[in-house]
């Protein structure tokens, strides 16, 4: 899996949360070519089920009717972006909520932070905050929102030198703006 999309504002209001992700893409299980995913929502749907339903180029025919494994990759790892692997089975974000990924500065001990923004525009930074918020707002539970629909697991950078600690077990990739001249090392 690979994440990508234009930088966009979180939920409009006084609290602005900017997504670091530029493009959402997924690697075909048959040809290993990257395919751009048209929306964050579609990407989350694919990511949640990627182990049970591996992505293949033909899946992209939903939004690109003529695509096949014979076509060139939609995105190349050329060093202009930072790439990171997302984990599979991260649930789709509940309707009305937003999952935001913010990449940290290079060299830190953590690659990225994950936030959830509630429909009320409250930004939540941890499972503890989320649990407390849902307990204080039972209307979300009545709407079918549960703690199991959230994951604060950040992606893993493909450039092993990006953060001081390298996490293992990644399955997806995320591409973000790379404003420095160092080209990221990528793994396929």
PDB file of C-alpha atoms in Angstrom:
ATOM      1  CA  UNK A   1       0.000   0.000   0.000  1.00  0.00           C
ATOM      2  CA  UNK A   2       1.083   3.505  -0.644  1.00  0.00           C
ATOM      3  CA  UNK A   3      -0.528   6.700   0.572  1.00  0.00           C
ATOM      4  CA  UNK A   4      -0.660   9.864  -1.400  1.00  0.00           C
ATOM      5  CA  UNK A   5      -2.782  12.944  -2.022  1.00  0.00           C
ATOM      6  CA  UNK A   6      -2.597  16.694  -2.384  1.00  0.00           C
ATOM      7  CA  UNK A   7      -2.045  18.447   0.896  1.00  0.00           C
ATOM      8  CA  UNK A   8      -5.421  19.401   2.166  1.00  0.00           C
ATOM      9  CA  UNK A   9      -6.898  21.113   5.148  1.00  0.00           C
ATOM     10  CA  UNK A  10      -8.414  18.900   7.825  1.00  0.00           C
ATOM     11  CA  UNK A  11     -11.888  20.024   8.781  1.00  0.00           C
ATOM     12  CA  UNK A  12     -12.394  23.732   8.192  1.00  0.00           C
ATOM     13  CA  UNK A  13     -12.501  25.860  11.322  1.00  0.00           C
ATOM     14  CA  UNK A  14     -10.231  27.519  13.840  1.00  0.00           C
ATOM     15  CA  UNK A  15      -8.160  24.342  14.284  1.00  0.00           C
ATOM     16  CA  UNK A  16      -6.347  23.623  11.033  1.00  0.00           C
ATOM     17  CA  UNK A  17      -4.738  20.226  10.616  1.00  0.00           C
ATOM     18  CA  UNK A  18      -2.779  19.680   7.417  1.00  0.00           C
ATOM     19  CA  UNK A  19      -2.310  16.243   5.955  1.00  0.00           C
ATOM     20  CA  UNK A  20       1.313  15.464   5.015  1.00  0.00           C
ATOM     21  CA  UNK A  21       0.334  12.849   2.456  1.00  0.00           C
ATOM     22  CA  UNK A  22       0.528  13.852  -1.208  1.00  0.00           C
ATOM     23  CA  UNK A  23      -0.581  10.711  -3.135  1.00  0.00           C
ATOM     24  CA  UNK A  24      -2.419   7.525  -2.288  1.00  0.00           C
ATOM     25  CA  UNK A  25      -1.225   4.531  -4.270  1.00  0.00           C
ATOM     26  CA  UNK A  26      -1.238   0.775  -3.983  1.00  0.00           C
ATOM     27  CA  UNK A  27       1.187  -1.736  -5.469  1.00  0.00           C
ATOM     28  CA  UNK A  28      -0.314  -4.422  -7.716  1.00  0.00           C
ATOM     29  CA  UNK A  29       0.126  -7.908  -6.251  1.00  0.00           C
ATOM     30  CA  UNK A  30       0.728  -9.325  -9.765  1.00  0.00           C
ATOM     31  CA  UNK A  31       2.981  -6.831 -11.598  1.00  0.00           C
ATOM     32  CA  UNK A  32       4.332  -4.756  -8.650  1.00  0.00           C
ATOM     33  CA  UNK A  33       3.434  -1.461 -10.344  1.00  0.00           C
ATOM     34  CA  UNK A  34       2.112   1.451  -8.308  1.00  0.00           C
ATOM     35  CA  UNK A  35      -1.452   2.576  -9.108  1.00  0.00           C
ATOM     36  CA  UNK A  36      -2.786   5.946  -7.999  1.00  0.00           C
ATOM     37  CA  UNK A  37      -5.922   5.708  -5.903  1.00  0.00           C
ATOM     38  CA  UNK A  38      -8.491   8.454  -6.648  1.00  0.00           C
ATOM     39  CA  UNK A  39      -9.428   9.280  -3.053  1.00  0.00           C
ATOM     40  CA  UNK A  40      -8.382   8.858   0.529  1.00  0.00           C
ATOM     41  CA  UNK A  41     -11.652   6.996   1.195  1.00  0.00           C
ATOM     42  CA  UNK A  42     -10.976   4.439  -1.565  1.00  0.00           C
ATOM     43  CA  UNK A  43      -7.411   4.008  -0.310  1.00  0.00           C
ATOM     44  CA  UNK A  44      -8.661   3.320   3.222  1.00  0.00           C
ATOM     45  CA  UNK A  45     -11.144   0.773   1.873  1.00  0.00           C
ATOM     46  CA  UNK A  46      -8.359  -1.056   0.008  1.00  0.00           C
ATOM     47  CA  UNK A  47      -5.915  -0.855   2.930  1.00  0.00           C
ATOM     48  CA  UNK A  48      -8.422  -2.335   5.381  1.00  0.00           C
ATOM     49  CA  UNK A  49      -8.896  -5.474   3.242  1.00  0.00           C
ATOM     50  CA  UNK A  50      -5.531  -5.756   1.436  1.00  0.00           C
ATOM     51  CA  UNK A  51      -4.547  -9.072   3.022  1.00  0.00           C
ATOM     52  CA  UNK A  52      -7.886 -10.752   2.256  1.00  0.00           C
ATOM     53  CA  UNK A  53      -8.335  -9.067  -1.143  1.00  0.00           C
ATOM     54  CA  UNK A  54      -4.915  -8.305  -2.662  1.00  0.00           C
ATOM     55  CA  UNK A  55      -4.923  -5.293  -4.951  1.00  0.00           C
ATOM     56  CA  UNK A  56      -4.396  -5.945  -8.668  1.00  0.00           C
ATOM     57  CA  UNK A  57      -4.399  -3.492 -11.574  1.00  0.00           C
ATOM     58  CA  UNK A  58      -7.809  -4.744 -12.691  1.00  0.00           C
ATOM     59  CA  UNK A  59      -9.242  -3.447  -9.404  1.00  0.00           C
ATOM     60  CA  UNK A  60      -8.377   0.069 -10.604  1.00  0.00           C
ATOM     61  CA  UNK A  61     -10.761  -0.372 -13.551  1.00  0.00           C
ATOM     62  CA  UNK A  62     -13.435   0.954 -11.189  1.00  0.00           C
ATOM     63  CA  UNK A  63     -11.955   4.438 -11.797  1.00  0.00           C
ATOM     64  CA  UNK A  64      -9.700   3.773 -14.842  1.00  0.00           C
ATOM     65  CA  UNK A  65     -11.572   1.417 -17.216  1.00  0.00           C
ATOM     66  CA  UNK A  66      -8.620   0.664 -19.525  1.00  0.00           C
ATOM     67  CA  UNK A  67      -5.867   0.029 -16.927  1.00  0.00           C
ATOM     68  CA  UNK A  68      -3.942  -3.262 -16.898  1.00  0.00           C
ATOM     69  CA  UNK A  69      -0.630  -4.698 -15.722  1.00  0.00           C
ATOM     70  CA  UNK A  70       0.760  -3.892 -19.190  1.00  0.00           C
ATOM     71  CA  UNK A  71       0.552  -0.130 -18.476  1.00  0.00           C
ATOM     72  CA  UNK A  72       3.458   1.774 -16.921  1.00  0.00           C
ATOM     73  CA  UNK A  73       3.461   2.437 -13.192  1.00  0.00           C
ATOM     74  CA  UNK A  74       1.500   5.572 -12.214  1.00  0.00           C
ATOM     75  CA  UNK A  75       4.195   6.765  -9.798  1.00  0.00           C
ATOM     76  CA  UNK A  76       7.951   6.312  -9.721  1.00  0.00           C
ATOM     77  CA  UNK A  77      10.159   6.412  -6.648  1.00  0.00           C
ATOM     78  CA  UNK A  78      12.447   9.144  -7.975  1.00  0.00           C
ATOM     79  CA  UNK A  79      13.621  10.852  -4.791  1.00  0.00           C
ATOM     80  CA  UNK A  80      11.298  13.868  -4.961  1.00  0.00           C
ATOM     81  CA  UNK A  81       9.036  12.466  -2.255  1.00  0.00           C
ATOM     82  CA  UNK A  82       9.403  10.616   1.035  1.00  0.00           C
ATOM     83  CA  UNK A  83       7.905   7.157   0.917  1.00  0.00           C
ATOM     84  CA  UNK A  84       6.454   5.212   3.814  1.00  0.00           C
ATOM     85  CA  UNK A  85       4.718   1.892   4.214  1.00  0.00           C
ATOM     86  CA  UNK A  86       1.276   1.785   5.742  1.00  0.00           C
ATOM     87  CA  UNK A  87       0.099  -1.202   7.727  1.00  0.00           C
ATOM     88  CA  UNK A  88      -2.739  -3.393   6.468  1.00  0.00           C
ATOM     89  CA  UNK A  89      -6.045  -3.791   8.280  1.00  0.00           C
ATOM     90  CA  UNK A  90      -6.189  -0.222   9.568  1.00  0.00           C
ATOM     91  CA  UNK A  91      -9.961   0.332   9.610  1.00  0.00           C
ATOM     92  CA  UNK A  92     -11.706   2.834   7.394  1.00  0.00           C
ATOM     93  CA  UNK A  93     -12.291   6.108   9.168  1.00  0.00           C
ATOM     94  CA  UNK A  94     -15.903   6.471  10.357  1.00  0.00           C
ATOM     95  CA  UNK A  95     -18.129   8.790   8.350  1.00  0.00           C
ATOM     96  CA  UNK A  96     -17.778  12.396   9.462  1.00  0.00           C
ATOM     97  CA  UNK A  97     -14.373  11.770  11.047  1.00  0.00           C
ATOM     98  CA  UNK A  98     -10.962  12.382   9.501  1.00  0.00           C
ATOM     99  CA  UNK A  99      -7.665  10.520   9.981  1.00  0.00           C
ATOM    100  CA  UNK A 100      -4.707  12.871   9.580  1.00  0.00           C
ATOM    101  CA  UNK A 101      -1.066  11.908   9.146  1.00  0.00           C
ATOM    102  CA  UNK A 102       1.649  14.462   9.933  1.00  0.00           C
ATOM    103  CA  UNK A 103       5.239  13.594   9.050  1.00  0.00           C
ATOM    104  CA  UNK A 104       7.806  14.701  11.642  1.00  0.00           C
ATOM    105  CA  UNK A 105      11.160  16.313  10.928  1.00  0.00           C
ATOM    106  CA  UNK A 106      13.958  14.050   9.775  1.00  0.00           C
ATOM    107  CA  UNK A 107      16.170  12.522  12.460  1.00  0.00           C
ATOM    108  CA  UNK A 108      13.564  12.288  15.223  1.00  0.00           C
ATOM    109  CA  UNK A 109      12.679   9.139  17.101  1.00  0.00           C
ATOM    110  CA  UNK A 110       9.226   8.983  15.537  1.00  0.00           C
ATOM    111  CA  UNK A 111       8.412   9.249  11.822  1.00  0.00           C
ATOM    112  CA  UNK A 112       4.849  10.541  11.983  1.00  0.00           C
ATOM    113  CA  UNK A 113       1.899  11.435  14.175  1.00  0.00           C
ATOM    114  CA  UNK A 114      -1.634  10.216  13.569  1.00  0.00           C
ATOM    115  CA  UNK A 115      -4.624  12.299  14.604  1.00  0.00           C
ATOM    116  CA  UNK A 116      -8.345  11.840  14.314  1.00  0.00           C
ATOM    117  CA  UNK A 117     -10.587  14.849  13.916  1.00  0.00           C
ATOM    118  CA  UNK A 118     -14.128  14.326  15.219  1.00  0.00           C
ATOM    119  CA  UNK A 119     -17.175  15.815  13.464  1.00  0.00           C
ATOM    120  CA  UNK A 120     -17.131  18.512  16.184  1.00  0.00           C
ATOM    121  CA  UNK A 121     -13.601  19.422  14.987  1.00  0.00           C
ATOM    122  CA  UNK A 122     -11.974  18.091  18.168  1.00  0.00           C
ATOM    123  CA  UNK A 123      -8.499  16.756  17.337  1.00  0.00           C
ATOM    124  CA  UNK A 124      -7.648  13.532  19.162  1.00  0.00           C
ATOM    125  CA  UNK A 125      -4.046  12.352  19.496  1.00  0.00           C
ATOM    126  CA  UNK A 126      -4.300   8.991  21.263  1.00  0.00           C
ATOM    127  CA  UNK A 127      -6.561   6.062  21.995  1.00  0.00           C
ATOM    128  CA  UNK A 128      -6.939   7.364  25.577  1.00  0.00           C
ATOM    129  CA  UNK A 129      -8.206  10.751  24.317  1.00  0.00           C
ATOM    130  CA  UNK A 130     -10.480   9.029  21.779  1.00  0.00           C
ATOM    131  CA  UNK A 131     -11.970   6.686  24.389  1.00  0.00           C
ATOM    132  CA  UNK A 132     -12.639   9.606  26.755  1.00  0.00           C
ATOM    133  CA  UNK A 133     -14.182  11.664  23.928  1.00  0.00           C
ATOM    134  CA  UNK A 134     -16.530   8.869  22.834  1.00  0.00           C
ATOM    135  CA  UNK A 135     -17.527   8.244  26.478  1.00  0.00           C
ATOM    136  CA  UNK A 136     -18.355  11.969  26.816  1.00  0.00           C
ATOM    137  CA  UNK A 137     -20.326  11.950  23.524  1.00  0.00           C
ATOM    138  CA  UNK A 138     -22.612   8.878  23.575  1.00  0.00           C
ATOM    139  CA  UNK A 139     -24.323  10.080  20.384  1.00  0.00           C
ATOM    140  CA  UNK A 140     -21.346   8.699  18.408  1.00  0.00           C
ATOM    141  CA  UNK A 141     -21.827   5.241  19.899  1.00  0.00           C
ATOM    142  CA  UNK A 142     -25.529   5.472  18.989  1.00  0.00           C
ATOM    143  CA  UNK A 143     -24.445   6.249  15.404  1.00  0.00           C
ATOM    144  CA  UNK A 144     -22.375   3.043  15.373  1.00  0.00           C
ATOM    145  CA  UNK A 145     -18.922   4.539  15.995  1.00  0.00           C
ATOM    146  CA  UNK A 146     -16.689   2.275  18.101  1.00  0.00           C
ATOM    147  CA  UNK A 147     -13.097   2.337  19.306  1.00  0.00           C
ATOM    148  CA  UNK A 148     -12.291  -0.620  17.001  1.00  0.00           C
ATOM    149  CA  UNK A 149     -12.693   1.727  13.982  1.00  0.00           C
ATOM    150  CA  UNK A 150      -9.592   3.733  14.928  1.00  0.00           C
ATOM    151  CA  UNK A 151      -5.849   3.117  14.760  1.00  0.00           C
ATOM    152  CA  UNK A 152      -3.078   5.470  15.750  1.00  0.00           C
ATOM    153  CA  UNK A 153      -0.407   3.263  14.147  1.00  0.00           C
ATOM    154  CA  UNK A 154       1.806   5.491  11.999  1.00  0.00           C
ATOM    155  CA  UNK A 155       3.347   4.365   8.717  1.00  0.00           C
ATOM    156  CA  UNK A 156       6.974   3.281   8.507  1.00  0.00           C
ATOM    157  CA  UNK A 157       9.473   5.350   6.480  1.00  0.00           C
ATOM    158  CA  UNK A 158      11.139   3.528   3.608  1.00  0.00           C
ATOM    159  CA  UNK A 159      14.294   5.579   4.140  1.00  0.00           C
ATOM    160  CA  UNK A 160      15.853   3.751   7.078  1.00  0.00           C
ATOM    161  CA  UNK A 161      17.878   6.856   7.961  1.00  0.00           C
ATOM    162  CA  UNK A 162      14.831   9.153   8.241  1.00  0.00           C
ATOM    163  CA  UNK A 163      14.085   8.431  11.880  1.00  0.00           C
ATOM    164  CA  UNK A 164      16.301   7.195  14.685  1.00  0.00           C
ATOM    165  CA  UNK A 165      14.173   4.092  15.285  1.00  0.00           C
ATOM    166  CA  UNK A 166      13.162   1.886  12.362  1.00  0.00           C
ATOM    167  CA  UNK A 167       9.918  -0.025  12.814  1.00  0.00           C
ATOM    168  CA  UNK A 168       9.344  -3.319  11.083  1.00  0.00           C
ATOM    169  CA  UNK A 169       6.303  -5.153   9.745  1.00  0.00           C
ATOM    170  CA  UNK A 170       5.115  -2.580   7.215  1.00  0.00           C
ATOM    171  CA  UNK A 171       2.983  -3.519   4.226  1.00  0.00           C
ATOM    172  CA  UNK A 172       2.076  -0.266   2.484  1.00  0.00           C
ATOM    173  CA  UNK A 173       3.719   2.901   1.308  1.00  0.00           C
ATOM    174  CA  UNK A 174       3.066   6.589   1.649  1.00  0.00           C
ATOM    175  CA  UNK A 175       4.586   9.375  -0.382  1.00  0.00           C
ATOM    176  CA  UNK A 176       4.929  12.842   1.089  1.00  0.00           C
ATOM    177  CA  UNK A 177       6.532  16.082  -0.002  1.00  0.00           C
ATOM    178  CA  UNK A 178      10.326  15.962   0.290  1.00  0.00           C
ATOM    179  CA  UNK A 179      11.616  19.499   0.701  1.00  0.00           C
ATOM    180  CA  UNK A 180      15.281  18.609   1.224  1.00  0.00           C
ATOM    181  CA  UNK A 181      17.784  17.478  -1.378  1.00  0.00           C
ATOM    182  CA  UNK A 182      18.425  14.008   0.055  1.00  0.00           C
ATOM    183  CA  UNK A 183      16.700  11.324  -1.983  1.00  0.00           C
ATOM    184  CA  UNK A 184      14.916   8.708   0.122  1.00  0.00           C
ATOM    185  CA  UNK A 185      16.044   5.125  -0.141  1.00  0.00           C
ATOM    186  CA  UNK A 186      13.083   2.949  -1.028  1.00  0.00           C
ATOM    187  CA  UNK A 187      12.341  -0.715  -0.658  1.00  0.00           C
ATOM    188  CA  UNK A 188       9.923  -2.688  -2.794  1.00  0.00           C
TER     189      UNK A 188
END
